Amino acid sequence: MPHLRFRAVEFDTVKALSTELVDDLQPLMSCPREDFTLEHIPASFIFDGEVSDAYPFVEVLWFDRGQETQDKVAAVITAAVRKAVDNADQDVAVIFTALTATAYYDNGQHY
């Protein structure tokens, strides 16, 4: 935990940005590196019955750390994706889902 899910970002791009991104996020989130999970999710996007291009979409599942930290994390993720795709103007969506510690289990035990 935290868990980052990437859509509309190539697998190799997620691999390439993963180390530096976790390096940048780890002090903001105050958790060990080994607690981070990055997931690449292949996805197809559809609009008006046609396959459409989509801009990078990153979903962050985490224990809420407050608005100030969330804003900083969103900025770091956006900058990392833009750098990785080599486009400073790339639209990037970052969406946070706050999890409840009592509903998150590791090895049968909740936090």
Coordinates of N, CA and C in Angstrom, one line a residue:
M1 N 0.9 -1.2 0.0 CA 0.0 0.0 0.0 C 0.9 1.2 0.0
P2 N 0.8 2.2 -0.8 CA -0.2 2.5 -1.8 C -0.1 1.7 -3.1
H3 N -1.2 1.7 -3.8 CA -1.3 0.9 -5.0 C -1.7 1.9 -6.1
L4 N -0.8 1.9 -7.2 CA -1.0 2.8 -8.3 C -1.3 1.9 -9.5
R5 N -2.4 2.2 -10.2 CA -2.9 1.5 -11.4 C -2.8 2.5 -12.6
F6 N -2.1 2.0 -13.6 CA -1.9 2.8 -14.8 C -2.7 2.3 -16.0
R7 N -3.4 3.2 -16.6 CA -4.2 2.9 -17.8 C -3.8 3.9 -18.9
A8 N -3.8 3.5 -20.1 CA -3.4 4.3 -21.3 C -2.0 4.8 -21.2
V9 N -1.2 4.0 -20.5 CA 0.3 4.2 -20.5 C 0.9 2.8 -20.8
E10 N 1.9 2.9 -21.8 CA 2.5 1.6 -22.2 C 3.2 0.9 -21.1
F11 N 3.2 -0.4 -21.1 CA 3.9 -1.2 -20.1 C 5.3 -0.8 -19.9
D12 N 6.1 -0.6 -21.0 CA 7.5 -0.3 -20.8 C 7.6 1.1 -20.2
T13 N 6.7 2.0 -20.5 CA 6.7 3.3 -19.9 C 6.5 3.3 -18.4
V14 N 5.6 2.4 -17.9 CA 5.4 2.3 -16.5 C 6.7 1.7 -15.9
K15 N 7.3 0.7 -16.5 CA 8.5 0.1 -16.0 C 9.6 1.2 -15.9
A16 N 9.7 2.0 -16.9 CA 10.8 3.0 -17.0 C 10.6 4.1 -15.9
L17 N 9.4 4.5 -15.6 CA 9.2 5.5 -14.6 C 9.1 5.0 -13.2
S18 N 9.0 3.7 -13.0 CA 8.6 3.1 -11.7 C 9.6 3.5 -10.6
T19 N 10.9 3.3 -10.8 CA 11.9 3.5 -9.8 C 11.9 5.0 -9.3
E20 N 12.1 5.9 -10.3 CA 12.1 7.3 -9.9 C 10.8 7.8 -9.3
L21 N 9.7 7.3 -9.8 CA 8.4 7.7 -9.2 C 8.3 7.3 -7.7
V22 N 8.6 6.0 -7.4 CA 8.6 5.6 -6.0 C 9.6 6.4 -5.2
D23 N 10.8 6.6 -5.7 CA 11.8 7.4 -5.0 C 11.2 8.8 -4.6
D24 N 10.4 9.4 -5.5 CA 9.8 10.7 -5.3 C 8.6 10.6 -4.3
L25 N 7.8 9.6 -4.4 CA 6.6 9.5 -3.6 C 6.8 9.0 -2.2
Q26 N 7.8 8.1 -2.0 CA 8.1 7.5 -0.7 C 8.2 8.5 0.4
P27 N 9.0 9.6 0.3 CA 9.0 10.5 1.4 C 7.7 11.3 1.6
L28 N 6.9 11.5 0.5 CA 5.7 12.2 0.7 C 4.6 11.4 1.4
M29 N 4.7 10.1 1.2 CA 3.7 9.2 1.7 C 4.1 8.5 3.0
S30 N 5.4 8.7 3.4 CA 5.9 8.2 4.6 C 5.6 6.7 4.8
C31 N 6.0 5.9 3.8 CA 5.9 4.5 3.9 C 7.1 3.8 3.2
P32 N 7.4 2.6 3.6 CA 8.5 1.9 3.0 C 8.3 1.7 1.5
R33 N 9.4 1.7 0.7 CA 9.4 1.5 -0.7 C 8.7 0.2 -1.0
E34 N 9.0 -0.9 -0.2 CA 8.4 -2.2 -0.5 C 6.9 -2.2 -0.4
D35 N 6.3 -1.2 0.2 CA 4.8 -1.2 0.3 C 4.1 -0.7 -0.9
F36 N 4.9 -0.1 -1.9 CA 4.3 0.4 -3.1 C 4.0 -0.7 -4.1
T37 N 2.9 -0.6 -4.8 CA 2.6 -1.5 -5.8 C 2.2 -0.7 -7.0
L38 N 2.9 -1.0 -8.2 CA 2.5 -0.3 -9.4 C 2.0 -1.4 -10.4
E39 N 0.8 -1.1 -11.0 CA 0.2 -2.1 -11.8 C -0.1 -1.4 -13.2
H40 N 0.2 -2.2 -14.2 CA -0.2 -1.8 -15.6 C -1.4 -2.5 -16.0
I41 N -2.4 -1.7 -16.4 CA -3.7 -2.3 -16.8 C -4.0 -2.0 -18.2
P42 N -3.9 -3.0 -19.1 CA -4.3 -2.8 -20.5 C -5.8 -2.4 -20.5
A43 N -6.1 -1.4 -21.3 CA -7.5 -1.0 -21.4 C -7.8 -0.5 -22.8
S44 N -9.0 -0.6 -23.1 CA -9.6 -0.1 -24.4 C -10.6 1.0 -24.0
F45 N -10.5 2.1 -24.7 CA -11.4 3.2 -24.4 C -12.4 3.4 -25.6
I46 N -13.6 3.6 -25.4 CA -14.6 3.6 -26.4 C -15.5 4.9 -26.2
F47 N -15.8 5.5 -27.3 CA -16.6 6.7 -27.3 C -17.5 6.7 -28.6
D48 N -18.8 6.8 -28.4 CA -19.8 6.8 -29.5 C -19.6 5.6 -30.4
G49 N -19.4 4.5 -29.8 CA -19.4 3.2 -30.6 C -18.0 3.0 -31.3
E50 N -17.0 3.8 -31.0 CA -15.7 3.7 -31.7 C -14.6 3.6 -30.6
V51 N -13.6 2.9 -31.0 CA -12.4 2.9 -30.1 C -11.8 4.3 -30.2
S52 N -11.4 4.8 -29.0 CA -10.9 6.2 -29.0 C -9.6 6.2 -28.2
D53 N -8.7 7.1 -28.5 CA -7.5 7.3 -27.8 C -7.8 7.9 -26.4
A54 N -7.0 7.6 -25.5 CA -7.2 8.1 -24.1 C -5.9 8.7 -23.6
Y55 N -6.0 9.6 -22.7 CA -4.8 10.1 -22.1 C -4.5 9.3 -20.8
P56 N -3.3 9.4 -20.4 CA -2.9 8.6 -19.2 C -3.8 8.8 -18.0
F57 N -4.1 7.7 -17.4 CA -5.0 7.7 -16.3 C -4.4 6.9 -15.1
V58 N -4.2 7.5 -14.0 CA -3.5 6.8 -12.9 C -4.5 6.9 -11.7
E59 N -4.8 5.7 -11.2 CA -5.7 5.5 -10.0 C -4.8 5.2 -8.8
V60 N -5.0 5.9 -7.8 CA -4.2 5.7 -6.5 C -5.1 5.2 -5.4
L61 N -4.9 4.0 -5.0 CA -5.6 3.5 -3.9 C -4.6 3.6 -2.7
W62 N -5.1 4.2 -1.6 CA -4.2 4.5 -0.5 C -5.0 4.8 0.8
F63 N -4.3 4.9 1.9 CA -4.9 5.4 3.1 C -4.8 6.9 3.1
D64 N -5.8 7.6 3.2 CA -5.9 9.1 3.1 C -4.8 9.7 3.9
R65 N -4.0 10.7 3.3 CA -3.0 11.4 4.0 C -3.2 12.9 4.0
G66 N -4.5 13.3 3.7 CA -4.8 14.7 3.7 C -4.7 15.4 2.3
Q67 N -5.4 16.5 2.2 CA -5.4 17.2 0.9 C -4.1 17.7 0.5
E68 N -3.3 18.3 1.4 CA -2.0 18.8 1.0 C -1.1 17.7 0.4
T69 N -1.0 16.6 1.1 CA -0.2 15.5 0.5 C -0.8 14.9 -0.8
Q70 N -2.1 14.8 -0.8 CA -2.7 14.3 -2.0 C -2.4 15.3 -3.2
D71 N -2.4 16.6 -3.0 CA -2.1 17.5 -4.1 C -0.6 17.3 -4.6
K72 N 0.3 17.1 -3.6 CA 1.7 16.9 -4.0 C 1.9 15.6 -4.7
V73 N 1.2 14.5 -4.2 CA 1.3 13.2 -4.9 C 0.8 13.3 -6.3
A74 N -0.3 14.0 -6.5 CA -0.9 14.1 -7.9 C 0.1 14.9 -8.8
A75 N 0.7 15.9 -8.3 CA 1.7 16.7 -9.1 C 2.9 15.9 -9.4
V76 N 3.4 15.1 -8.5 CA 4.6 14.2 -8.8 C 4.2 13.2 -9.8
I77 N 3.1 12.5 -9.7 CA 2.6 11.5 -10.7 C 2.5 12.2 -12.1
T78 N 1.8 13.3 -12.1 CA 1.6 14.0 -13.4 C 2.9 14.3 -14.0
A79 N 3.9 14.9 -13.3 CA 5.2 15.2 -13.8 C 5.9 14.0 -14.3
A80 N 5.8 12.9 -13.6 CA 6.5 11.7 -13.9 C 6.0 11.1 -15.2
V81 N 4.7 11.1 -15.4 CA 4.1 10.5 -16.6 C 4.4 11.4 -17.8
R82 N 4.3 12.7 -17.6 CA 4.7 13.7 -18.7 C 6.1 13.5 -19.1
K83 N 7.0 13.3 -18.2 CA 8.4 13.1 -18.5 C 8.6 11.8 -19.2
A84 N 7.9 10.7 -18.8 CA 8.1 9.4 -19.4 C 7.6 9.3 -20.8
V85 N 6.5 10.1 -21.1 CA 5.9 10.1 -22.5 C 6.5 11.2 -23.3
D86 N 7.4 12.0 -22.7 CA 8.2 13.1 -23.4 C 7.2 14.1 -24.0
N87 N 6.2 14.5 -23.1 CA 5.3 15.5 -23.6 C 4.9 16.4 -22.4
A88 N 5.4 17.6 -22.2 CA 5.2 18.4 -21.1 C 3.7 18.9 -21.0
D89 N 3.0 18.8 -22.1 CA 1.6 19.3 -22.1 C 0.6 18.1 -22.1
Q90 N 1.1 16.9 -21.9 CA 0.2 15.7 -21.9 C -0.9 15.8 -20.8
D91 N -2.1 15.6 -21.1 CA -3.2 15.5 -20.1 C -2.9 14.3 -19.3
V92 N -3.1 14.3 -18.0 CA -2.9 13.2 -17.2 C -4.0 13.2 -16.1
A93 N -4.8 12.2 -16.0 CA -5.8 12.1 -14.9 C -5.2 11.3 -13.7
V94 N -5.3 11.8 -12.5 CA -4.9 11.1 -11.3 C -6.1 11.1 -10.4
I95 N -6.6 9.9 -10.0 CA -7.8 9.8 -9.2 C -7.4 9.0 -8.0
F96 N -7.8 9.5 -6.8 CA -7.5 8.9 -5.6 C -8.8 8.2 -5.0
T97 N -8.5 7.0 -4.5 CA -9.5 6.3 -3.7 C -9.0 6.0 -2.4
A98 N -9.6 6.6 -1.4 CA -9.1 6.4 0.0 C -9.7 5.1 0.6
L99 N -8.8 4.3 1.1 CA -9.2 3.0 1.7 C -9.3 3.1 3.2
T100 N -10.1 2.3 3.8 CA -10.3 2.2 5.2 C -9.4 1.1 5.8
A101 N -8.6 1.5 6.8 CA -7.6 0.5 7.3 C -8.3 -0.8 7.8
T102 N -9.5 -0.7 8.3 CA -10.2 -1.9 8.8 C -10.7 -2.7 7.7
A103 N -10.7 -2.2 6.5 CA -11.2 -3.0 5.3 C -10.1 -3.5 4.4
Y104 N -8.8 -3.2 4.9 CA -7.7 -3.6 4.1 C -6.9 -4.7 4.9
Y105 N -6.8 -5.9 4.3 CA -6.2 -7.0 5.0 C -4.9 -7.5 4.4
D106 N -3.9 -7.7 5.2 CA -2.7 -8.4 4.8 C -2.6 -9.7 5.6
N107 N -2.6 -10.8 4.9 CA -2.5 -12.1 5.6 C -3.6 -12.3 6.6
G108 N -4.8 -11.9 6.3 CA -5.9 -12.1 7.1 C -6.1 -11.1 8.3
Q109 N -5.2 -10.2 8.4 CA -5.2 -9.2 9.4 C -5.4 -7.8 8.8
H110 N -6.4 -7.0 9.4 CA -6.6 -5.7 8.9 C -5.6 -4.7 9.6
Y111 N -5.5 -3.6 9.0 CA -4.6 -2.5 9.6 C -5.3 -1.8 10.7

